[in-house]
mmCIF file of C-alpha atoms in Angstrom:
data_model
loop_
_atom_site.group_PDB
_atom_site.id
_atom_site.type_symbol
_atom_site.label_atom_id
_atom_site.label_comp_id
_atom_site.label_asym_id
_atom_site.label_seq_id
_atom_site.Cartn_x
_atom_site.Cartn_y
_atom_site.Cartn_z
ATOM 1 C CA UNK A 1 0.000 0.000 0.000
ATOM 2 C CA UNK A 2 1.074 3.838 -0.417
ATOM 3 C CA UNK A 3 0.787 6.004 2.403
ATOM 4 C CA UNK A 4 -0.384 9.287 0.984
ATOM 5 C CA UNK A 5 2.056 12.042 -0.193
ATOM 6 C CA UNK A 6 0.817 14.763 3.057
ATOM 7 C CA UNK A 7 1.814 11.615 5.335
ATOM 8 C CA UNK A 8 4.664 10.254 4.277
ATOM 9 C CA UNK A 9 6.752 13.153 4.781
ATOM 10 C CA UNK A 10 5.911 13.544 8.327
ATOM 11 C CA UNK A 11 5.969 9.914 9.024
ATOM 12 C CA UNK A 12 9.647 10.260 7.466
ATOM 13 C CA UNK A 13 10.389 12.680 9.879
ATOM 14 C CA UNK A 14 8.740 11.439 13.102
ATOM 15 C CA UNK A 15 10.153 7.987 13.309
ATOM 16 C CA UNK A 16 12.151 7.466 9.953
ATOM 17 C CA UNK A 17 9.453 5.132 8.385
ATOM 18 C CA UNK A 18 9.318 2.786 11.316
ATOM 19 C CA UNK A 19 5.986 1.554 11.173
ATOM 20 C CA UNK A 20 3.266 -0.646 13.516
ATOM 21 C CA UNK A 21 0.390 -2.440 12.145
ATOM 22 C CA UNK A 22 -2.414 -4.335 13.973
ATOM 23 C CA UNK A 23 -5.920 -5.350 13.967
ATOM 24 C CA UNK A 24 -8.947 -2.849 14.877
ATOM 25 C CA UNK A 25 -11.914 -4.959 16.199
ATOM 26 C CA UNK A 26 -14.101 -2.806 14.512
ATOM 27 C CA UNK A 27 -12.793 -3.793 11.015
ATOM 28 C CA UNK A 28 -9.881 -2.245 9.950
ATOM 29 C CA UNK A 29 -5.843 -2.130 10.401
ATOM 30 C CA UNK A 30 -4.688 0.242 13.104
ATOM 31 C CA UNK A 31 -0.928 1.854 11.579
ATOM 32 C CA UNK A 32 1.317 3.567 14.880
ATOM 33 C CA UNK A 33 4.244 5.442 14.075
ATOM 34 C CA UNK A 34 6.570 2.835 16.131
ATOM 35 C CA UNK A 35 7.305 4.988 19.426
ATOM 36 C CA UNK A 36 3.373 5.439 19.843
ATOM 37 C CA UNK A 37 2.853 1.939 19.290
ATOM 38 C CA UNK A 38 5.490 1.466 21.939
ATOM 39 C CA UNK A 39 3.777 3.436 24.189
ATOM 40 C CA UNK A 40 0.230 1.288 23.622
ATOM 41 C CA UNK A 41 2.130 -1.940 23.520
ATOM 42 C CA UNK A 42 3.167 -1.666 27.309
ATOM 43 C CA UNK A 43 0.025 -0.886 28.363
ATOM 44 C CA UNK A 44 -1.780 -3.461 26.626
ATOM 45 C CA UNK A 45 1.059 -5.898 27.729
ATOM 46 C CA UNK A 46 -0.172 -4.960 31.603
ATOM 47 C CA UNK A 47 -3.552 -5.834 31.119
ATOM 48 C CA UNK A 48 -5.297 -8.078 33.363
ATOM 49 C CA UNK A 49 -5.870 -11.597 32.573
ATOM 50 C CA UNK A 50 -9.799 -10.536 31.721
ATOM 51 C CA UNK A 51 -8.667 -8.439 28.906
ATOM 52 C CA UNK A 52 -6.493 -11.547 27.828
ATOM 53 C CA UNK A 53 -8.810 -12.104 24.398
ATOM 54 C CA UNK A 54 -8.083 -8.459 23.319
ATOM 55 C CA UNK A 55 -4.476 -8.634 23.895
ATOM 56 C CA UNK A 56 -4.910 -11.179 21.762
ATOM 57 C CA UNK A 57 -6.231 -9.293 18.763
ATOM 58 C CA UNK A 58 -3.955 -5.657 19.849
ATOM 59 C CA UNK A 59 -0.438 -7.852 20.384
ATOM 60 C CA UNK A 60 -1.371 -10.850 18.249
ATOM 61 C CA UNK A 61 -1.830 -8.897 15.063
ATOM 62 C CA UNK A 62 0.806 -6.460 15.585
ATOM 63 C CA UNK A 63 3.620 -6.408 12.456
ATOM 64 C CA UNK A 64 6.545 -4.045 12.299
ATOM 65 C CA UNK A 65 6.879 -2.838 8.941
ATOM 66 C CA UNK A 66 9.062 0.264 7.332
ATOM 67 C CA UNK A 67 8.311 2.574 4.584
ATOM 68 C CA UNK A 68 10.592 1.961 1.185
ATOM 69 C CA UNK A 69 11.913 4.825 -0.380
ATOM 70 C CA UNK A 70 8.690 4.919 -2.267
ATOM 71 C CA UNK A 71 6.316 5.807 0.644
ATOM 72 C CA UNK A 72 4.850 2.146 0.301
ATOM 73 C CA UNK A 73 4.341 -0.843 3.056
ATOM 74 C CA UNK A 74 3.641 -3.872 2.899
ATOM 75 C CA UNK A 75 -0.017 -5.452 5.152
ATOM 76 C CA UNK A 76 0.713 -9.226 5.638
ATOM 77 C CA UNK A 77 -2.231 -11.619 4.232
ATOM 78 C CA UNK A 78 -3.002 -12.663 7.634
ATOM 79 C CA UNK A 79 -3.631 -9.021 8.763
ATOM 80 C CA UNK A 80 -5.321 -8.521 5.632
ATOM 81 C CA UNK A 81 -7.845 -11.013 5.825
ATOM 82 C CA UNK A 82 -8.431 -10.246 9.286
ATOM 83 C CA UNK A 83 -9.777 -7.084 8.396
ATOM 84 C CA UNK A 84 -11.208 -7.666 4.539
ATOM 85 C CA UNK A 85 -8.960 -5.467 3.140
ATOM 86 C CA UNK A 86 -9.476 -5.762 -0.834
ATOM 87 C CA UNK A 87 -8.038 -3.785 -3.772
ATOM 88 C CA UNK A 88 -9.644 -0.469 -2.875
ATOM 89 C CA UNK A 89 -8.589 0.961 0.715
ATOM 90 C CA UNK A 90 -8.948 4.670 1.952
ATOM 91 C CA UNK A 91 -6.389 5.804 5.299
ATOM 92 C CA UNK A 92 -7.884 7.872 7.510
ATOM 93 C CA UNK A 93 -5.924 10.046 10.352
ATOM 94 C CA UNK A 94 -7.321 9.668 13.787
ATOM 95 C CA UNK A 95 -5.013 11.802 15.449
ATOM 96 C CA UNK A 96 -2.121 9.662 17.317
ATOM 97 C CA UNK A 97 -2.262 6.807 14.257
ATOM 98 C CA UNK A 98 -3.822 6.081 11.278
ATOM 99 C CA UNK A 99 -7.179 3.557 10.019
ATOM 100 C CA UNK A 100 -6.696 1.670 6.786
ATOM 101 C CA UNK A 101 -10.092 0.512 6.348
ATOM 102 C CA UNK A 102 -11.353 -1.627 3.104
ATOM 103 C CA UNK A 103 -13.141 1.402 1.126
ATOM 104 C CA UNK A 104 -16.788 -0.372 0.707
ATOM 105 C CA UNK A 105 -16.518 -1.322 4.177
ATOM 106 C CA UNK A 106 -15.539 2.381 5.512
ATOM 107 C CA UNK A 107 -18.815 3.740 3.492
ATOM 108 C CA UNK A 108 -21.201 0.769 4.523
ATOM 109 C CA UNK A 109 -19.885 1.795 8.714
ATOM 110 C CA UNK A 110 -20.215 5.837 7.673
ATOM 111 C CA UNK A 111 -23.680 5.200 6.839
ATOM 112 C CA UNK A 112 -24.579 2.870 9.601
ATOM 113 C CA UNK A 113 -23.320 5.561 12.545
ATOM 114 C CA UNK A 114 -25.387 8.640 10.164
ATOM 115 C CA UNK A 115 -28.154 6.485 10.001
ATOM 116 C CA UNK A 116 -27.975 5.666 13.962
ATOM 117 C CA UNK A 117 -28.229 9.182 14.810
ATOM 118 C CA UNK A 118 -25.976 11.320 16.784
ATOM 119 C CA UNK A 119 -24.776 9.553 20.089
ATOM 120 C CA UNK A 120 -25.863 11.425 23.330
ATOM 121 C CA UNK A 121 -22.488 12.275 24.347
ATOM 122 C CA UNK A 122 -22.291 14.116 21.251
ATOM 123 C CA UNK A 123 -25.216 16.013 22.738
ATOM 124 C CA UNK A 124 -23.041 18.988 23.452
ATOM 125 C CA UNK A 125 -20.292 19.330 21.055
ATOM 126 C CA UNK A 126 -20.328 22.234 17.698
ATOM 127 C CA UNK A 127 -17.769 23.018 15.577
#
């Protein structure tokens, strides 16, 4: 996959390419710049042995990849398939990492939360 041009530069800059990829529950591949993913793989690591299933999917999944020189990466089958990744995928920035979601799944879950309504601790918030 190619990380898009506005991304690749800073995720050049902020850890040299060093990627982390791993499985979203909700459907999609999680990608952490590695020091953040550093930072969420301790925690998840301390865990209880209750949360033991979902360390399972966070740690279980995770790959370490790196950016070639082309701005591209590489999402292992098994990750993949995971997730239903197919030819078409959109990346979407959520702040501290990234969501690579398989595009006709990303539209089908966009229309299921504006068809749901606005949550009630939404009740408050304007732009």
């Amino acid at each position: 996959m190619s990380i898009p041009a506005k991304h690749r530069d800073a995720l050049s800059i902020q850890c040299e390419g060093r990627l982390t990829l791993t499985r979203h529950p909700d459907g999609c591949v999680m990608l952490f710049p590695r020091p953040v993913w550093e930072q969420h793989r301790q925690q998840i690591a301390q865990w209880p042995m209750q949360a033991r299933a979902w360390q399972r999917i966070f740690l279980g999944y995770a790959t370490d990849v790196e950016m070639d020189t082309a701005g591209r990466i590489l999402i292992s089958p098994e990750l993949r398939n995971a997730v239903g990744l197919e030819r078409e995928v959109m990346m979407t920035g959520m702040g501290s990492h990234f969501e690579i979601w398989d595009a006709a799944k990303m539209a089908e879950k966009e229309q299921q939360a504006i068809e749901a309504g606005t949550p009630d601790v939404l009740a408050n918030f304007s732009f």
